[in-house]
Every structure is written in C-alpha cells, then in structure tokens.
Short mmCIF file of C-alpha atoms in Angstrom, two decimals:
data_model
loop_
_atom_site.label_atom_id
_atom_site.label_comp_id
_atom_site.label_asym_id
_atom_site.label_seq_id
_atom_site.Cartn_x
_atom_site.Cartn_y
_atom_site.Cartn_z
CA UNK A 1 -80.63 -47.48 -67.93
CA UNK A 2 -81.32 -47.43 -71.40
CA UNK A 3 -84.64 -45.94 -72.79
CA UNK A 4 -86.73 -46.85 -75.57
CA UNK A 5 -89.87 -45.14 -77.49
CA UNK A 6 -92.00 -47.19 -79.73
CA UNK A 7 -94.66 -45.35 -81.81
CA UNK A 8 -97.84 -47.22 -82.82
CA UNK A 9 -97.08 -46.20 -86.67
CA UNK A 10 -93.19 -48.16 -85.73
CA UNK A 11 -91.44 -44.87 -85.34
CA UNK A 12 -88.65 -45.45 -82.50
CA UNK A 13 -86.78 -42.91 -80.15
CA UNK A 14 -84.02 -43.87 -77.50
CA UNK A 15 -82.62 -42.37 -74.58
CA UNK A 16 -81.54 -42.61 -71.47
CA UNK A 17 -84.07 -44.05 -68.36
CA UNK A 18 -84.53 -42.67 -65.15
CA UNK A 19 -87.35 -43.27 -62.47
CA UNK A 20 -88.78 -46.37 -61.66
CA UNK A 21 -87.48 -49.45 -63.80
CA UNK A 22 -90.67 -50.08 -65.92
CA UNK A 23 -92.24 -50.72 -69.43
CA UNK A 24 -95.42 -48.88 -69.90
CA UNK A 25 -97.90 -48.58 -72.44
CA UNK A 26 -100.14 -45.53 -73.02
CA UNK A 27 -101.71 -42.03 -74.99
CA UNK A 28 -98.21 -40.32 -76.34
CA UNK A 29 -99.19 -36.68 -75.50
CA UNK A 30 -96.85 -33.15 -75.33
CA UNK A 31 -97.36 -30.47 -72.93
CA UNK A 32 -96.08 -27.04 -73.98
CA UNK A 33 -95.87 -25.76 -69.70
CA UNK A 34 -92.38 -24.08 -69.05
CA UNK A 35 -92.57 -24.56 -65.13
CA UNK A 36 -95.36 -27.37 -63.32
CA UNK A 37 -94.42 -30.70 -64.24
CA UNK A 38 -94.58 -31.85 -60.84
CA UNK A 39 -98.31 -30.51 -61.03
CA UNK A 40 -98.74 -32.15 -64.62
CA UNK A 41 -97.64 -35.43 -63.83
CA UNK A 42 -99.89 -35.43 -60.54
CA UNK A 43 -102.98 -34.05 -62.16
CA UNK A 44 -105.42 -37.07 -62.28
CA UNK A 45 -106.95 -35.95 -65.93
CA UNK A 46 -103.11 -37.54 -67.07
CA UNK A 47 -104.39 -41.33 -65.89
CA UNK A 48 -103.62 -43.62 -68.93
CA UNK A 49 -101.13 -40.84 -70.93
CA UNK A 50 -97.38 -40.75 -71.15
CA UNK A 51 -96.48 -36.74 -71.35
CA UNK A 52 -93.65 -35.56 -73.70
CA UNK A 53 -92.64 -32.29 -72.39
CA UNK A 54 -91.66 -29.30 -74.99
CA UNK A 55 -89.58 -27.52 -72.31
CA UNK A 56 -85.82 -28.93 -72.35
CA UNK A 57 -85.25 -29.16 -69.43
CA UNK A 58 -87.22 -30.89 -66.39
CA UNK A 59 -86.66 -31.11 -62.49
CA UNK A 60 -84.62 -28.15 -62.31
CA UNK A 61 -86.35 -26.76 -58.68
CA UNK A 62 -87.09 -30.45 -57.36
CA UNK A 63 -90.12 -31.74 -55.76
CA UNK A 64 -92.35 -29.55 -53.37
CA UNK A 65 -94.81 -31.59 -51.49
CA UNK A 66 -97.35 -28.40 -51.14
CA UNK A 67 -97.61 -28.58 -55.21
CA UNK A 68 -98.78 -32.09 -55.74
CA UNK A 69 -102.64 -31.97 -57.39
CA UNK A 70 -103.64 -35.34 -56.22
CA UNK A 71 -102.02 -38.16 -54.10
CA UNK A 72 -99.86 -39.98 -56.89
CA UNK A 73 -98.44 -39.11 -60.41
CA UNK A 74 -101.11 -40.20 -62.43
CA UNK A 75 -99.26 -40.02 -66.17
CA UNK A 76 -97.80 -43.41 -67.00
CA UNK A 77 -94.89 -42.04 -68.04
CA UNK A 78 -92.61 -39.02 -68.69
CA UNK A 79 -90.27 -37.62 -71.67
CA UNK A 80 -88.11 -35.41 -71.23
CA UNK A 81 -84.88 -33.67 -73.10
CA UNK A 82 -82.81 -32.88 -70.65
CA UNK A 83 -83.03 -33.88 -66.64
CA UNK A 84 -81.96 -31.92 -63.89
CA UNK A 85 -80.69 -34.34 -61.16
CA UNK A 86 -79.66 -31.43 -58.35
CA UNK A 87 -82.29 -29.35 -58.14
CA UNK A 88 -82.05 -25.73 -57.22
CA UNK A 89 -85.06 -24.91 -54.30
CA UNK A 90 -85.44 -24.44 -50.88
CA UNK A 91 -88.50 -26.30 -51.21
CA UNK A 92 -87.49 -29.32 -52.65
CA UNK A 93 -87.74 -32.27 -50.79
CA UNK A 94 -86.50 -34.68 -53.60
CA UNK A 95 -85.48 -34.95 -57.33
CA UNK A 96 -87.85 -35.71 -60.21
CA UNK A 97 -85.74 -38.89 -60.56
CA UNK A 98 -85.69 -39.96 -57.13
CA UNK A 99 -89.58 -39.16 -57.12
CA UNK A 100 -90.83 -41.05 -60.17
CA UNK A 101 -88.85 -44.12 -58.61
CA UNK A 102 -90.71 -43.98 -55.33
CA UNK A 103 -94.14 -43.71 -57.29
CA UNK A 104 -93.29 -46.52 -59.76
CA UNK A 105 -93.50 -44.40 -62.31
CA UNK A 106 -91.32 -44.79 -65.53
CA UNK A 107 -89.07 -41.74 -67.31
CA UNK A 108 -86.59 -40.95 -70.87
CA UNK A 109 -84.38 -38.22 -70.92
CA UNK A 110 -81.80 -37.27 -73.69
CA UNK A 111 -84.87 -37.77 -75.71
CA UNK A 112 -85.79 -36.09 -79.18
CA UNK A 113 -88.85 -33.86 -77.52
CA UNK A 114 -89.02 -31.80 -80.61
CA UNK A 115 -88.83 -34.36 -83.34
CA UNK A 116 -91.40 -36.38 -80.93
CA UNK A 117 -93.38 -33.41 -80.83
CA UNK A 118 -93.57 -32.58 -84.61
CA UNK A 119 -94.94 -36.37 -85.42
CA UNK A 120 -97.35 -36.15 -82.76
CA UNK A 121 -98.35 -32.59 -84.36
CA UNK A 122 -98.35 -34.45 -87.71
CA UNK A 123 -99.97 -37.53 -87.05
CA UNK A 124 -101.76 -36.96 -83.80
CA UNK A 125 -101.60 -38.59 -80.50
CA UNK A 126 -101.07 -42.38 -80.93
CA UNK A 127 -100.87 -45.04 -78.60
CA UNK A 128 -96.81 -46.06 -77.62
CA UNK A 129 -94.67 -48.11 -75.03
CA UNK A 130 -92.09 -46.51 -72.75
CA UNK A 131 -89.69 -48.52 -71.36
CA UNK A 132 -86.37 -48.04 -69.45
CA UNK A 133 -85.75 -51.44 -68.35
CA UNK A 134 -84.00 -52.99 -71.24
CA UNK A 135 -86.70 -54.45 -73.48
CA UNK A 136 -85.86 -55.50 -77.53
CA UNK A 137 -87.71 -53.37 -80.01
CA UNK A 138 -89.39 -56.44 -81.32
CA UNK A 139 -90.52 -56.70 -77.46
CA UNK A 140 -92.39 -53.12 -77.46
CA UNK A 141 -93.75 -53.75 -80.65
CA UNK A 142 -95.99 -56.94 -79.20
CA UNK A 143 -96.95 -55.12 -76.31
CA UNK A 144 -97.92 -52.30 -78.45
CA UNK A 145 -100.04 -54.09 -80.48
CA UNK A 146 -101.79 -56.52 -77.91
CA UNK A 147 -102.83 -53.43 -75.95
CA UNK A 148 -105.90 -51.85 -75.76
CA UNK A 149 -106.08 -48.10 -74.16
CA UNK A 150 -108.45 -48.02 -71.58
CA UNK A 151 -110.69 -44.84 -72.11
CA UNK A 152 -112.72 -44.88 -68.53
CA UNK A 153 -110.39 -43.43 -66.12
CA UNK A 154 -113.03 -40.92 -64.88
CA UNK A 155 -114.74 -43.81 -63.26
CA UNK A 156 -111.77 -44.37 -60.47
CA UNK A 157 -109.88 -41.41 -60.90
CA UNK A 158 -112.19 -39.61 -58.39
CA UNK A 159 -112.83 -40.21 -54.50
CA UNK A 160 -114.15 -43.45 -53.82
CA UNK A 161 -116.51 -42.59 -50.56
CA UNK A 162 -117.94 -38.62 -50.15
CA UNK A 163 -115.58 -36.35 -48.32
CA UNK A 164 -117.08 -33.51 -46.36
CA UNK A 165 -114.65 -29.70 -46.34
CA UNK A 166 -116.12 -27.58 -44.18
CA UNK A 167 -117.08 -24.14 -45.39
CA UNK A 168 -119.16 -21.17 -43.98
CA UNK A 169 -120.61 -20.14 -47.61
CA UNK A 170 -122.44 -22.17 -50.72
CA UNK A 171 -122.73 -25.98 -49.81
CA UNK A 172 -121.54 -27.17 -53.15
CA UNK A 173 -121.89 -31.20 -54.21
CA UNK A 174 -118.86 -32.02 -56.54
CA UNK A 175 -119.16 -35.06 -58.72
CA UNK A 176 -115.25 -35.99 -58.71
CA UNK A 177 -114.09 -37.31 -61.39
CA UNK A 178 -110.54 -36.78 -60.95
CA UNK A 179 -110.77 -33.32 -59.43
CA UNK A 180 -107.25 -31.40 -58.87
CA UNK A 181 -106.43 -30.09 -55.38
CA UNK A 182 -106.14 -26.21 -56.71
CA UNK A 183 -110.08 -26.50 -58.04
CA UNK A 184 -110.98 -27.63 -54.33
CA UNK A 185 -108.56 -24.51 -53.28
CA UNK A 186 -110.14 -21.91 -55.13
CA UNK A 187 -113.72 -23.22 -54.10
CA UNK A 188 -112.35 -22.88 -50.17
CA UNK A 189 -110.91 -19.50 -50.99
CA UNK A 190 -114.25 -18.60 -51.67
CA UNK A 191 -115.73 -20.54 -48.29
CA UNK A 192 -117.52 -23.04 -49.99
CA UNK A 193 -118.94 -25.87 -47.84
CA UNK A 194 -118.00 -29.08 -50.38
CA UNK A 195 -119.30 -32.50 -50.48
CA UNK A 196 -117.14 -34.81 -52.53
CA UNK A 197 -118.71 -37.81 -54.45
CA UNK A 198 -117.37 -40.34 -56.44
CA UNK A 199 -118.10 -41.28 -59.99
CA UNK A 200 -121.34 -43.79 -59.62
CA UNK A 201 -123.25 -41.12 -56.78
CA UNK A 202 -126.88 -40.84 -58.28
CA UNK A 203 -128.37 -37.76 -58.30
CA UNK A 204 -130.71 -38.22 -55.43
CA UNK A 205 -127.92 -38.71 -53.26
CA UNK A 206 -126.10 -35.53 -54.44
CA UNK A 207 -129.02 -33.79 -53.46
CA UNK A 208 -129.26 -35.57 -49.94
CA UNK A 209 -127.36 -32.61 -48.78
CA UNK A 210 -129.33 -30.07 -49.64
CA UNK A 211 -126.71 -28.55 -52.05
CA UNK A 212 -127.05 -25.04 -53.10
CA UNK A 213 -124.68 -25.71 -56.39
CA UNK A 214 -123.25 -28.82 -58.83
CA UNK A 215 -119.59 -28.68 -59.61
CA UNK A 216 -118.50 -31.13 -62.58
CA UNK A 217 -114.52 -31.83 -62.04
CA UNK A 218 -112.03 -32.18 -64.26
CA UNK A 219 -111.26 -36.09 -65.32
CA UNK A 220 -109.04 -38.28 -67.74
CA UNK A 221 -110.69 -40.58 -70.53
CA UNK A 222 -113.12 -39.88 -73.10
CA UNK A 223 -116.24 -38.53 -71.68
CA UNK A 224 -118.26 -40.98 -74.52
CA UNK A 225 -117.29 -43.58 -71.50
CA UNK A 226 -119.50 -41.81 -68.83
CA UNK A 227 -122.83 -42.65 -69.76
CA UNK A 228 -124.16 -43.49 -66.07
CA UNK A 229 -122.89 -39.60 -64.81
CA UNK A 230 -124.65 -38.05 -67.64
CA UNK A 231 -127.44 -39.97 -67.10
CA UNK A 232 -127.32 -38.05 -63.61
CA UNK A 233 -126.27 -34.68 -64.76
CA UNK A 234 -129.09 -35.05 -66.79
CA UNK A 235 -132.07 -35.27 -64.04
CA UNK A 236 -130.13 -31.98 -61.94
CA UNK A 237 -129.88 -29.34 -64.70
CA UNK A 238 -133.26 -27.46 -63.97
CA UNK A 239 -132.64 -28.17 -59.87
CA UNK A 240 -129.21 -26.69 -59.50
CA UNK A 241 -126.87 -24.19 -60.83
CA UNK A 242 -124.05 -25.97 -61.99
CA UNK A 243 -120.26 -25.08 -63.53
CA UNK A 244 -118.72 -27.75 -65.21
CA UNK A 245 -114.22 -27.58 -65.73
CA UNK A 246 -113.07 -29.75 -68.63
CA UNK A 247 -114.44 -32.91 -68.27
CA UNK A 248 -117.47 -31.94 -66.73
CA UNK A 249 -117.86 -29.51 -69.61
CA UNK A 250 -117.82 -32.45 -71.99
CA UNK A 251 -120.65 -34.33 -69.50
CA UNK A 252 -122.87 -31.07 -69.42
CA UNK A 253 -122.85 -31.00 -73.00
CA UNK A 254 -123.98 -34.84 -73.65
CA UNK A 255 -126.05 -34.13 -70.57
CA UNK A 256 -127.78 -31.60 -72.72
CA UNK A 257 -128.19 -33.24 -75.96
CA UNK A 258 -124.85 -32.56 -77.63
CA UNK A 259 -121.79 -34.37 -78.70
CA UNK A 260 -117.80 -34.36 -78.44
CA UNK A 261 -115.37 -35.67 -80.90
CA UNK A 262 -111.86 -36.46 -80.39
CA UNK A 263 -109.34 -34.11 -81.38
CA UNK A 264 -106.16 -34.93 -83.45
CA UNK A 265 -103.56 -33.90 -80.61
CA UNK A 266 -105.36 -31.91 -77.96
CA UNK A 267 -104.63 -28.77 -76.19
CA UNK A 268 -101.72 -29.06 -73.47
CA UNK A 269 -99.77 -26.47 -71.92
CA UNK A 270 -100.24 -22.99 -69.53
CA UNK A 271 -100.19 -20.58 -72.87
CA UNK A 272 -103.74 -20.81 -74.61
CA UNK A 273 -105.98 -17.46 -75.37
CA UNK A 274 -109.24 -17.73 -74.88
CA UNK A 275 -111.90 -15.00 -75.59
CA UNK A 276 -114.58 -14.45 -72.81
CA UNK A 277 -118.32 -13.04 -75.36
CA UNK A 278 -119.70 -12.01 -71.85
CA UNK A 279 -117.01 -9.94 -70.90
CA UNK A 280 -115.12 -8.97 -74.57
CA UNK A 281 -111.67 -10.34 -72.80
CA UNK A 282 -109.04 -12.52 -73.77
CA UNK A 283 -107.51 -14.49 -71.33
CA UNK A 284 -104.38 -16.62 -71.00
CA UNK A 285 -105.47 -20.49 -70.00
CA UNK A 286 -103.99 -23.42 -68.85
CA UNK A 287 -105.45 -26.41 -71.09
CA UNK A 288 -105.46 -30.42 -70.85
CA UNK A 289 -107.72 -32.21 -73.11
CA UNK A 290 -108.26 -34.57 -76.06
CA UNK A 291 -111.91 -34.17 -76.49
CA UNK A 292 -113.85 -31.08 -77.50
CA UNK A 293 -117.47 -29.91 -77.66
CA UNK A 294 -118.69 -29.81 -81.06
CA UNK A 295 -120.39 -26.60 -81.01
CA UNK A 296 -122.74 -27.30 -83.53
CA UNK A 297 -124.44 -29.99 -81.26
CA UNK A 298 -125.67 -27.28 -78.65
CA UNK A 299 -127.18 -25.07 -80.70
CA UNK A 300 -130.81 -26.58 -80.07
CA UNK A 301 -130.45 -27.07 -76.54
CA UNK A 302 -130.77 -24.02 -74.57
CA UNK A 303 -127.07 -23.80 -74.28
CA UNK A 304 -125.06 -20.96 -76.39
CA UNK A 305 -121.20 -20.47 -76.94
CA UNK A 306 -119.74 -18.01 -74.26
CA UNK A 307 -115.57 -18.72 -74.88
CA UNK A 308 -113.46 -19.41 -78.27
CA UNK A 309 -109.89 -20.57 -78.87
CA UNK A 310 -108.34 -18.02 -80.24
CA UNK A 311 -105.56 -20.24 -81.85
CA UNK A 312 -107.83 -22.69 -83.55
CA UNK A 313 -111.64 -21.19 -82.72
CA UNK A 314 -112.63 -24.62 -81.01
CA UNK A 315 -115.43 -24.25 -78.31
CA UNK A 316 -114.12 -23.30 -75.23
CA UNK A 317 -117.35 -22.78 -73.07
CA UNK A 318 -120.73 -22.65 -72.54
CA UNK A 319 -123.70 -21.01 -70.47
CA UNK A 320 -127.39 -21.75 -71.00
CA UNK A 321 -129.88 -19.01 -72.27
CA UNK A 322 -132.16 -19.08 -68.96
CA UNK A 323 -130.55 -21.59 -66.68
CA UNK A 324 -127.63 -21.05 -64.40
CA UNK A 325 -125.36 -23.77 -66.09
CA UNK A 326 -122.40 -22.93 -67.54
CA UNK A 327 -118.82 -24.77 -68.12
CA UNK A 328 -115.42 -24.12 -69.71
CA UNK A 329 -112.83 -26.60 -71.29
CA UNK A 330 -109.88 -24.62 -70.05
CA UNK A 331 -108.63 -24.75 -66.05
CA UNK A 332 -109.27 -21.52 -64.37
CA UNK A 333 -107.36 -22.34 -61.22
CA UNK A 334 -104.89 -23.05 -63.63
CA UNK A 335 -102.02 -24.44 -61.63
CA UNK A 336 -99.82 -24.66 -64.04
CA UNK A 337 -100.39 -21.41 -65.31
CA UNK A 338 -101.70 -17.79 -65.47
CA UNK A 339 -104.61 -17.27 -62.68
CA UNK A 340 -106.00 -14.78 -65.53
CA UNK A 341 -109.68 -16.73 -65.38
CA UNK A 342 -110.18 -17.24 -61.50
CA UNK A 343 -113.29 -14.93 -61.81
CA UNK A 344 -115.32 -17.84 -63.37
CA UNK A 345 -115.13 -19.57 -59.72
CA UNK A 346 -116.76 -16.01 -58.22
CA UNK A 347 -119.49 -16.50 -61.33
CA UNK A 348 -120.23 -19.82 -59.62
CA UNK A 349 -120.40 -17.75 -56.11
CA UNK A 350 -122.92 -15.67 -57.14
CA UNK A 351 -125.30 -17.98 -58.74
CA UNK A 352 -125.62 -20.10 -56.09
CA UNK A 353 -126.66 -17.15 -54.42
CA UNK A 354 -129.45 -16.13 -56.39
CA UNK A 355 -128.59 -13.53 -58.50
CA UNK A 356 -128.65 -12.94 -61.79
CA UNK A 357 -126.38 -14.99 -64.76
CA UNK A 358 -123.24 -13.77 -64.83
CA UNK A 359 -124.07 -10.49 -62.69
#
C-alpha cells in the first residue's frame, strides 16, 4: 500500500502503508520514546492524535498483551521510519502490522520522521490526514480542510459505569478520564481500594463511597473542554486530599482559579528532567501533553509551584499551601519510561492517611 501525509500548511510526505487500510484525520504529534510504542499507541490520552515516532525503527519485539494501557490503540494513526515485520520476543503474540490491522487502525513507514519532526518543531503541531489506502493529494487536502478536531475526548475516553478493585488500604474515588492501566497498577501496589467513575459522576456521588482520597487521571483533549468535571473538582477540594496526573493537573488548576494555554508542540517522550522544590531532586519523566499550567494563574490561589522542566522551565506541578492537593503534568508510573518518580503515588498514601503534606 502506498502512504500519504498531508500537512494542514500543504506540506506532503509519502511512504509506504501498513495496518489497517484507512484515511484518517487528526493532531500530527512526535514522541521521542526509544522502546513502548505498543504502550503509546494504547494510552487513551493519544484519542484524536496521529504519533510520529523519532525512534527509526518500530515493532522490533512485537506485541505483548500484558503491556497494553487500555483496551484499544487509541492514536488515530502511526508514523514510523522503519518497520520491523518479524519481531524478536518471546512475548510477542503478533506484529505491530498485523496488530494495527486487527484494531482498524491506520500506519506509514519508510517515512521522513526527522524532516516530519523538524516542521512540527518549527511550526508546531497541526492538524493532517494519514492515509494508506490510495487517496489523490487533492483528496486529503478536502478532507483536511472540512475537518474539525474534536478537543473533548476526556468525556468518553474514561469508564462509562463505576468499576469497583478491591483493596485492603485507602478507598480512593478516581474520576477517569482516560486513566492508563499502570496508574491503576501502582495505586494496587500500594493496596488501594479504587472506585472508578466516568467523566459526568457529580461529586456527591464520588463521595457516596465514603472515599478517603480523589485521584484525577490522565486524559486526551484540551482540558478548556471539561467544564462540568471542574465544576465538580471544584466543590471536593477542602473535603478530600486529592493528586491530580496530567490531565487532572490541568482540571485542579481551573478547579482552583487558574488557566492553561496550549503549547506549540507539547512534551512527548520517556526522557524529560524534572526538578522536585520539596525534595531538591531531579528526576527523569515520561511526558504526554499539549496543554500546560500557566503558572502565573495559581499564584493567588492557595496553590504554589512544587516541579519545573528543566529543558524549558514550564510548570510541572503543584501542591497547595495548607490543603492536601497536589498534581504533576508528568506520568510517574511512567510506562514508557524511567520509574524515577513512583514516590509521588506513596505521597498520595500518606495523605490519605492523615499525616502531614509531603511527610
């Protein structure tokens, strides 16, 4: 199959198609990761983005049902430079080609990652069409401009009816958003008793259970979108402790009175230092976002900066002066990536308990 790239700004690529035969339309994004695109693609924060990956080469050790982060690939779309068609694991239970094709999910290869890369760099992340089922330049170019990027994906990402894990420690209500499998996983390592709602869950029925903690997942779109779950968040942040992960960092902080902006092309990728004030440590991070806190906006509400990017010294994280809230943009259960900020889940632990912040 032959592949084909159209850029918003006209800018084509072509390649070669693999996957499922299908033309899709979406957020152009790169992730920098040098191992976990089968986590990548399934991580629901992806819904409504078509991922260029840096690394050259993709689908080298297979498929491995234990490392799927949700039920489905959620990406629209994948880029890659170079496919790897026999994959090399003992694990593997199928190729990244035959996989995308049994989750309808369109691919390139032989594509210009680094050229794609730099423009995105350049310009920023644009909308484009990926197709690998034949369609005329002039074709993509329509569809391109007739479509509209949807920006409320938190809103079905999530579970739509509450699911109950049994744990023997903190009962913790999650609002899911599009929560990733390893966040419920380090929550269970710590014996959490979790109660999984979906998007539209008011906050009286969050607290039907008696919850000793609020966890605000991780979720695609642009948090702007979420006005009914802030409007929640809002009436719970002198009731409960509550940690927030990506985008219920961005929630907290429009729960609280501030603001995010959209940044030009996001942080993607398993490689980002991040520097803890509370405990004078850097840290390696996995990242996925588009949106950022505007630190500025917080500085009235209680809420004070606690981590920085130490690439570009956007906000990173958050904890309130008196309350036990606190969030972070970055994944700690990483997955991709380094496990280097797990601690902030045992942070959570311990203020659900009672003790002191960050004790």
């Amino acid at each position: 199959m032959k592949g084909l790239l159209y850029l918003e700004d006209g800018s084509i690529f072509q390649g070669e198609g693999f996957g499922f035969p299908k033309t899709s339309v979406g957020e152009l994004v790169f992730n920098t990761s040098m191992t976990g695109y089968q986590e990548i693609l399934t991580d629901p924060s992806y819904a409504g983005q078509i991922i260029n990956f840096t690394y050259p080469l993709i689908g080298n050790y297979g498929i491995a049902e234990s490392e799927n982060e949700s039920e489905k690939i959620h990406a629209f779309g994948a880029i890659a430079k170079h496919i790897c068609f026999h994959p090399s694991n003992y694990k593997s239970v199928d190729t990244i080609d035959q996989w995308l094709f049994h989750q309808k999910v369109p691919g390139l290869f032989e594509m210009d990652t680094r050229a794609i890369t730099r423009k995105i760099r350049k310009f920023g992340s644009m909308k484009c069409v990926l197709s690998n089922e034949g369609i005329s330049i002039a074709q993509a170019k329509k569809l391109c401009d007739q479509t509209t990027l949807t920006q409320d994906y938190m809103k079905t990402a999530g579970t739509k009816d509450m699911v109950h894990i049994r744990g023997n420690g903190p009962k913790v209500c999650i609002l899911d958003l599009g929560i990733k499998s390893s966040i419920l996983e380090e929550l269970k390592k710590r014996e959490c008793d979790l109660y999984l709602f979906p998007y539209k869950t008011t906050a009286e029925q969050l607290m039907s259970v008696k919850p000793d903690g609020l966890f605000l997942s991780n979720g695609p779109g642009n948090p702007q979108e979420a006005d009914e779950a802030i409007r929640e968040i809002q009436k719970l942040l002198s009731v409960l402790p509550i940690f927030g992960i990506c985008m219920g960092h961005q929630l907290l902080a429009h729960a609280v009175g501030g603001s995010t902006y959209k940044m030009k092309y996001g942080h993607r990728g398993a490689n980002h230092g991040v520097f803890d004030k509370d405990t004078g440590c850097s840290s390696i991070t996995s990242q996925n976002h588009g949106f950022a806190v505007d630190p500025e906006s917080i500085l009235l509400t209680g809420m004070e900066i606690s981590h920085i990017n130490l690439n570009d010294r956007t906000m990173e994280g958050m904890r309130h002066r008196s309350l036990p809230i606190f969030s972070v943009q970055f994944h700690p259960e990483a997955s991709p990536g380094p496990n280097d900020s797990s601690y902030l889940f045992d942070r959570f632990v311990t203020l659900m308990k009672g003790d002191k912040l960050y004790a």
